[in-house]
Short mmCIF file of C-alpha atoms in Angstrom, two decimals:
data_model
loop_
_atom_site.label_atom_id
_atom_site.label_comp_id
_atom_site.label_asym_id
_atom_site.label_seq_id
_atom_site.Cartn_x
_atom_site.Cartn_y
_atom_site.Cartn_z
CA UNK A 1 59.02 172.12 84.72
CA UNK A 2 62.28 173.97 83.90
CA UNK A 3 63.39 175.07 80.49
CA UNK A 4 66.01 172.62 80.59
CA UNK A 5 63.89 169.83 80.95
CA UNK A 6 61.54 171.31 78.16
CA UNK A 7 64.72 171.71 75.81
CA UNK A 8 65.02 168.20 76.35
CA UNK A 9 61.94 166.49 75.82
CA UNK A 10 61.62 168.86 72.65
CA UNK A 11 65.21 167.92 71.28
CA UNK A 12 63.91 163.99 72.03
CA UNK A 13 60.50 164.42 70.30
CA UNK A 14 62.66 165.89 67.07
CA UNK A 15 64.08 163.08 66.45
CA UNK A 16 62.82 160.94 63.58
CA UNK A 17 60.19 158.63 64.54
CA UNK A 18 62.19 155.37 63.85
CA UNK A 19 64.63 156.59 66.58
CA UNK A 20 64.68 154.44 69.54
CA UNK A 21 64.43 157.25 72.15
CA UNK A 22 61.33 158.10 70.53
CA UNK A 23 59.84 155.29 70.75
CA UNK A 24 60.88 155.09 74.47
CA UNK A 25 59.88 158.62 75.14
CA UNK A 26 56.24 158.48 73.01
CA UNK A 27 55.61 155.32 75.33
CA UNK A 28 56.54 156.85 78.55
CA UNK A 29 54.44 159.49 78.16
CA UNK A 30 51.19 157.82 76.84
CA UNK A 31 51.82 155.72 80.29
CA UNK A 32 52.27 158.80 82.42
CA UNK A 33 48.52 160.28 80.86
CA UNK A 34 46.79 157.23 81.02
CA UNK A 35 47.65 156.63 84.83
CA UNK A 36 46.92 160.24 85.21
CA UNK A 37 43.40 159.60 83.46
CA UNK A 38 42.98 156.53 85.17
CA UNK A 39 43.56 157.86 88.94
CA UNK A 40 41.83 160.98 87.92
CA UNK A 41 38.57 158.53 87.26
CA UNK A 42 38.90 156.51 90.08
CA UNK A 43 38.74 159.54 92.38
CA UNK A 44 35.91 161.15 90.59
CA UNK A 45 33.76 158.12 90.68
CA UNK A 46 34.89 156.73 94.49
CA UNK A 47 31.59 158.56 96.05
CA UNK A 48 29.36 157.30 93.35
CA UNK A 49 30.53 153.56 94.14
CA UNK A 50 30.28 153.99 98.09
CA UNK A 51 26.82 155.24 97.38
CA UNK A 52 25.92 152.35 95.33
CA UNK A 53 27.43 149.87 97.82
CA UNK A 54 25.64 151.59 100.62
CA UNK A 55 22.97 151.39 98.75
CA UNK A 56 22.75 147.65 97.70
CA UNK A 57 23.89 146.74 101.33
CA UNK A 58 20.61 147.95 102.40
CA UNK A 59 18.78 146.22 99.71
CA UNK A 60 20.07 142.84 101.08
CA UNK A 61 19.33 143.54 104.56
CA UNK A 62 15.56 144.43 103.66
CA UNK A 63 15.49 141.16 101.58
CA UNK A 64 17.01 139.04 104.46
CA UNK A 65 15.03 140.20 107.11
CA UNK A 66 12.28 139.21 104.96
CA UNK A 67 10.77 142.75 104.50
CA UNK A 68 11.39 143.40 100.54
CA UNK A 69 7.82 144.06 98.97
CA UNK A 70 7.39 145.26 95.37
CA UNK A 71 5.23 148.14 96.23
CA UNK A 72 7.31 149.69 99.30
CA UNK A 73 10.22 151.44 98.08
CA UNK A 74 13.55 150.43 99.53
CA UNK A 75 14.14 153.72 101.51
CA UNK A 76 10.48 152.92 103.03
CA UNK A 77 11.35 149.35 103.93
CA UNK A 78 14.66 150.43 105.47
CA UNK A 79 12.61 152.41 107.83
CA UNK A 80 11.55 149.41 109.81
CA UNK A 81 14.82 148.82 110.79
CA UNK A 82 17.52 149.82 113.03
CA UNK A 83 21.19 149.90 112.70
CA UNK A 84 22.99 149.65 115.54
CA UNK A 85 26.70 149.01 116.08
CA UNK A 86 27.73 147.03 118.74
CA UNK A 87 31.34 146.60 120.77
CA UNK A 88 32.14 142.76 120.03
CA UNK A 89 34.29 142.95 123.47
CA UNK A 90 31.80 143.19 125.84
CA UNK A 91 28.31 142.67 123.43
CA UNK A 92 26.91 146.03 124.48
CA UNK A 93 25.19 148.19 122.20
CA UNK A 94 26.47 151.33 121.59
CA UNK A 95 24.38 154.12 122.08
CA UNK A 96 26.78 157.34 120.92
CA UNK A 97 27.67 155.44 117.92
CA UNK A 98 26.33 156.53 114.23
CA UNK A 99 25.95 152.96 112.46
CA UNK A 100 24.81 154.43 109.05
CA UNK A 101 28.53 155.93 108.08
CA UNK A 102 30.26 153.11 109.71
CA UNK A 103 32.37 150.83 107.62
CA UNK A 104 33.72 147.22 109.41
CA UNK A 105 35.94 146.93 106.33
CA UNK A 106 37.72 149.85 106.64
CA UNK A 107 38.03 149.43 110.95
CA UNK A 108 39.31 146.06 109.81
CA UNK A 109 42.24 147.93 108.18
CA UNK A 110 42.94 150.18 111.24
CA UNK A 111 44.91 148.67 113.73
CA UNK A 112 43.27 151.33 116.71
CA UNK A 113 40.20 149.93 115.52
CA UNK A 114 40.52 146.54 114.96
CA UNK A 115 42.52 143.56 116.89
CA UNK A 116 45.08 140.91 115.28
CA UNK A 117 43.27 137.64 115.57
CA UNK A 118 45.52 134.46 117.37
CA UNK A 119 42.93 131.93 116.75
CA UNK A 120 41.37 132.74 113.43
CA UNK A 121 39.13 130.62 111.75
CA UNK A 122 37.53 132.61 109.51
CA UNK A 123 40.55 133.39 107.82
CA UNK A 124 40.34 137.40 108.09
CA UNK A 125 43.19 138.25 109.67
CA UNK A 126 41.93 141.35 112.03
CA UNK A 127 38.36 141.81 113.28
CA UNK A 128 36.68 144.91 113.96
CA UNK A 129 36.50 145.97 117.59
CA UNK A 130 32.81 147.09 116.49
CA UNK A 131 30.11 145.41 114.00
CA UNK A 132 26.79 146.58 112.45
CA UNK A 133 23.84 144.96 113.75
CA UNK A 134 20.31 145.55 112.07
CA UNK A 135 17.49 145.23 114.40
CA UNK A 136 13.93 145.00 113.24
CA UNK A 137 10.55 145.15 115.69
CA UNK A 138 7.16 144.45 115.93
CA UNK A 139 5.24 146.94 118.03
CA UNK A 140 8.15 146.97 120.01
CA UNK A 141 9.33 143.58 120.38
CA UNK A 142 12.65 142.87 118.28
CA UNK A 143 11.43 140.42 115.65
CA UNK A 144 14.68 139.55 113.97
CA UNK A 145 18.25 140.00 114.40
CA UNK A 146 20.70 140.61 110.79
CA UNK A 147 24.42 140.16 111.64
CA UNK A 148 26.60 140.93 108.85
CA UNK A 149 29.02 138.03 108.61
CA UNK A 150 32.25 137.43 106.57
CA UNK A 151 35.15 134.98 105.91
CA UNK A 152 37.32 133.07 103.79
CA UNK A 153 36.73 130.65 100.93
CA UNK A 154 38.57 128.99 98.43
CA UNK A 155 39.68 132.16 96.27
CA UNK A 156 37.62 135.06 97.93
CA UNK A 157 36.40 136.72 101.15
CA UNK A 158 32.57 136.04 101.13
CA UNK A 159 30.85 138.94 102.58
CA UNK A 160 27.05 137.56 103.61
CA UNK A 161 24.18 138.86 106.16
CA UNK A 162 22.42 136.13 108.69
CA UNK A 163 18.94 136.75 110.00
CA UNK A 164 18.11 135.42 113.06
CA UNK A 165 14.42 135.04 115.41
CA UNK A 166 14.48 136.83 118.73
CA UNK A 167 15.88 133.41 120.05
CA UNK A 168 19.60 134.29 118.44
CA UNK A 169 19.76 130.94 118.05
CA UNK A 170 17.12 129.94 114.76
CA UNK A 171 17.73 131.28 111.10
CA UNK A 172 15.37 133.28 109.41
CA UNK A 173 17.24 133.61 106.30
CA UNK A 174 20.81 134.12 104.91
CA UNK A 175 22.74 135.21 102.27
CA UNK A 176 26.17 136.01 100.49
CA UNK A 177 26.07 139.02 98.57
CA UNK A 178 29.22 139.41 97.88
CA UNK A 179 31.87 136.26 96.80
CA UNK A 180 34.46 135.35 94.02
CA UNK A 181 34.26 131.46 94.37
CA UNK A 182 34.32 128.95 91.43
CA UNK A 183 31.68 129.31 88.99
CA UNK A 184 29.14 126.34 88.86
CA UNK A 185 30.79 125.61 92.15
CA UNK A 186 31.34 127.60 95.08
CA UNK A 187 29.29 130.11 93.34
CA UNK A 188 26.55 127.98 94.62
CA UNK A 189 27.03 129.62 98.09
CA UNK A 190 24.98 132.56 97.00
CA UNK A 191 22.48 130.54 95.02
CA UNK A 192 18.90 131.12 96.50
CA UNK A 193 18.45 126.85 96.26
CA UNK A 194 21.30 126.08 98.65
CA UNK A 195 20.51 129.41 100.94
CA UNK A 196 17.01 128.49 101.08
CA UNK A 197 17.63 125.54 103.29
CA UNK A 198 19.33 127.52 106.21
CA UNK A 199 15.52 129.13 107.14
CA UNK A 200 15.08 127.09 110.55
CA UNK A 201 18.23 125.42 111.37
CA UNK A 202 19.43 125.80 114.81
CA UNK A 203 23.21 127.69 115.01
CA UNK A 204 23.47 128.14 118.57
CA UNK A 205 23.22 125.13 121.31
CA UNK A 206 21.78 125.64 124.42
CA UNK A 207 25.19 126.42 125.74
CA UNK A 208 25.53 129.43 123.50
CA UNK A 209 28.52 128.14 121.53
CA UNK A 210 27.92 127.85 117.55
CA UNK A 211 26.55 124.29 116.63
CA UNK A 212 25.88 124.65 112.65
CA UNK A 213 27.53 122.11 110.61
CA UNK A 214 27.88 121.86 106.70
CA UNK A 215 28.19 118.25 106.10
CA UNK A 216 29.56 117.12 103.05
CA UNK A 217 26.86 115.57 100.90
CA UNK A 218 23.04 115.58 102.04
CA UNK A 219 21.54 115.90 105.32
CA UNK A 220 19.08 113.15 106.57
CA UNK A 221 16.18 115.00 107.79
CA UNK A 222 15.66 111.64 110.22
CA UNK A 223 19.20 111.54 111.37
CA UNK A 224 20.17 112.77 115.06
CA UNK A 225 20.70 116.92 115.36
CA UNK A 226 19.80 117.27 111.77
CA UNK A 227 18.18 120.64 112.58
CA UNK A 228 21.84 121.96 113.44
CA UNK A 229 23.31 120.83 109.77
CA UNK A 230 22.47 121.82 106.46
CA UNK A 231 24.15 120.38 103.00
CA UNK A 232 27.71 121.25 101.54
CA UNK A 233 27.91 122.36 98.16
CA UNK A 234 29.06 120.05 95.80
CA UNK A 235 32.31 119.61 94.48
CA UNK A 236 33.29 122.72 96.90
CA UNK A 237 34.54 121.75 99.91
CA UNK A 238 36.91 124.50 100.91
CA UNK A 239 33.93 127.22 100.30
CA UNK A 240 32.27 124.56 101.87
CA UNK A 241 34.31 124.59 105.08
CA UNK A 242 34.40 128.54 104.83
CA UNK A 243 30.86 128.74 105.51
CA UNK A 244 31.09 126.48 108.41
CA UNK A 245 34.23 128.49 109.74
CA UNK A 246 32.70 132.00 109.73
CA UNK A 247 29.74 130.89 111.23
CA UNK A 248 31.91 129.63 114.18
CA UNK A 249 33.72 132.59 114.39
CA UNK A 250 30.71 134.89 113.91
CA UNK A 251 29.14 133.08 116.31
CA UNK A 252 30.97 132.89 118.73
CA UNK A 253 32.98 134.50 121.54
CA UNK A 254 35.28 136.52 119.37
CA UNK A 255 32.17 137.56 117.38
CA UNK A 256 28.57 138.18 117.92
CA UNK A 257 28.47 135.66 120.99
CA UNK A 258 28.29 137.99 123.91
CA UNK A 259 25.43 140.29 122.14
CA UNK A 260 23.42 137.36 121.20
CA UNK A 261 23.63 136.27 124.62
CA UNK A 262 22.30 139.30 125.98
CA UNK A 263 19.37 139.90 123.78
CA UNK A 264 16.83 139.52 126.52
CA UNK A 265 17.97 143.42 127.67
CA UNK A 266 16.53 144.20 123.85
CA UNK A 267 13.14 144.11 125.44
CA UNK A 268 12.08 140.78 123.25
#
């Protein structure tokens, strides 16, 4: 800073404190240190919040894929299973590809990673040219399938995890993790009452194209294809309808569609 400028601020700061300058320049500056203080905290605690996030992503895979257990420590759980990442364009695994450090969110900002979606039901703009995929085994034989899943609701992005049987095509479990919908409301989309009833249902026909439907109201148990619908949440339609949608999309050809239908090279 040069001595001019120094003069300056101290002839400003000299002035009596009912001076309007002073008041103008006492406010500046308190602005100036408290965005310094705030940037300076957000730096300083951006690794401890990516570790925490990595952190409780894992937790929700182990819960999903049904392996959580109150006397195996997460790290030990997370042993059993295998991250993969997987090219959405042609459903191959990758094999020179480290899935622990990758981040879908951040290839979704990166236009040589990512792809500007025509048809876009999920409401997400760009999707990743690679996902995450956590496979888990049974003395060998792949024993379910977690496919992290995302899309848009009524006011947020819900971020959720789907855990499928060997078949690709049955739920083992599901759940939303992350979501900013109405409390009471579309908050219900991460409620373990509502998720609960997903365990079974069928998502892919036998034509490999998504089938799942979230019906407004109840499902009849006795009605025709009942296995391929499960209940809307109430008085939440559009959240409602986002489920629905990123399933399709997640699902399907622009998503996991070409990997799911080439799980029988998995050795299952």
């Amino acid at each position: 800073m040069s001595n001019a400028v120094l003069a300056r601020l101290r002839a400003v700061f000299a002035l009596p404190n009912d001076d309007p300058r002073k008041t103008l320049a006492v406010a500046v500056a308190l602005c100036l240190a408290c965005s310094v203080v705030v940037s300076a905290t957000a730096v300083t605690l951006r690794p401890l919040q990516e570790r925490n996030a990595a952190l409780e992503l894992k937790r929700e895979v182990v819960k999903v894929a049904g392996l959580d257990d109150p006397g195996v420590s997460l790290s030990q759980a997370f042993e059993q299973i295998e991250p993969r990442l997987v090219d959405l364009e042609t459903g191959e695994l990758l094999a020179d590809a480290d899935a622990s450090t990758y981040s879908y969110r951040d290839a979704a900002q990166d236009p040589d990673q990512s792809k500007a979606l025509a048809q876009d039901p999920a409401g997400i703009r760009r999707r990743p040219d690679r996902m995450p995929v956590y496979l888990v085994r049974n003395d060998g034989a792949l024993a379910t399938i977690v496919l992290p899943v995302y899309g848009q609701g009524l006011w947020s992005t819900m971020h959720g995890l789907l855990a499928l049987a060997p078949d690709g095509r049955t739920v083992k479990g599901l759940t939303f993790y992350e979501q900013r919908e109405t409390a009471g409301l579309g908050s219900e989309v991460a409620s373990p009452k509502w998720l609960g009833q997903w365990a079974g249902k069928t998502v892919i026909g036998p034509d490999g194209k998504p089938v799942i439907e979230v019906v407004k109201g109840s499902v009849d148990p006795k009605a025709p294809n009942a296995e391929r619908k499960v209940d809307g949440l109430s008085g939440a339609t559009l959240t409602s309808n986002g489920v629905e949608n990123l399933m399709d999309f997640w699902l399907g050809e622009q998503g996991y569609g070409g990997f799911l239908a080439r799980l029988g090279e998995l050795g299952r």
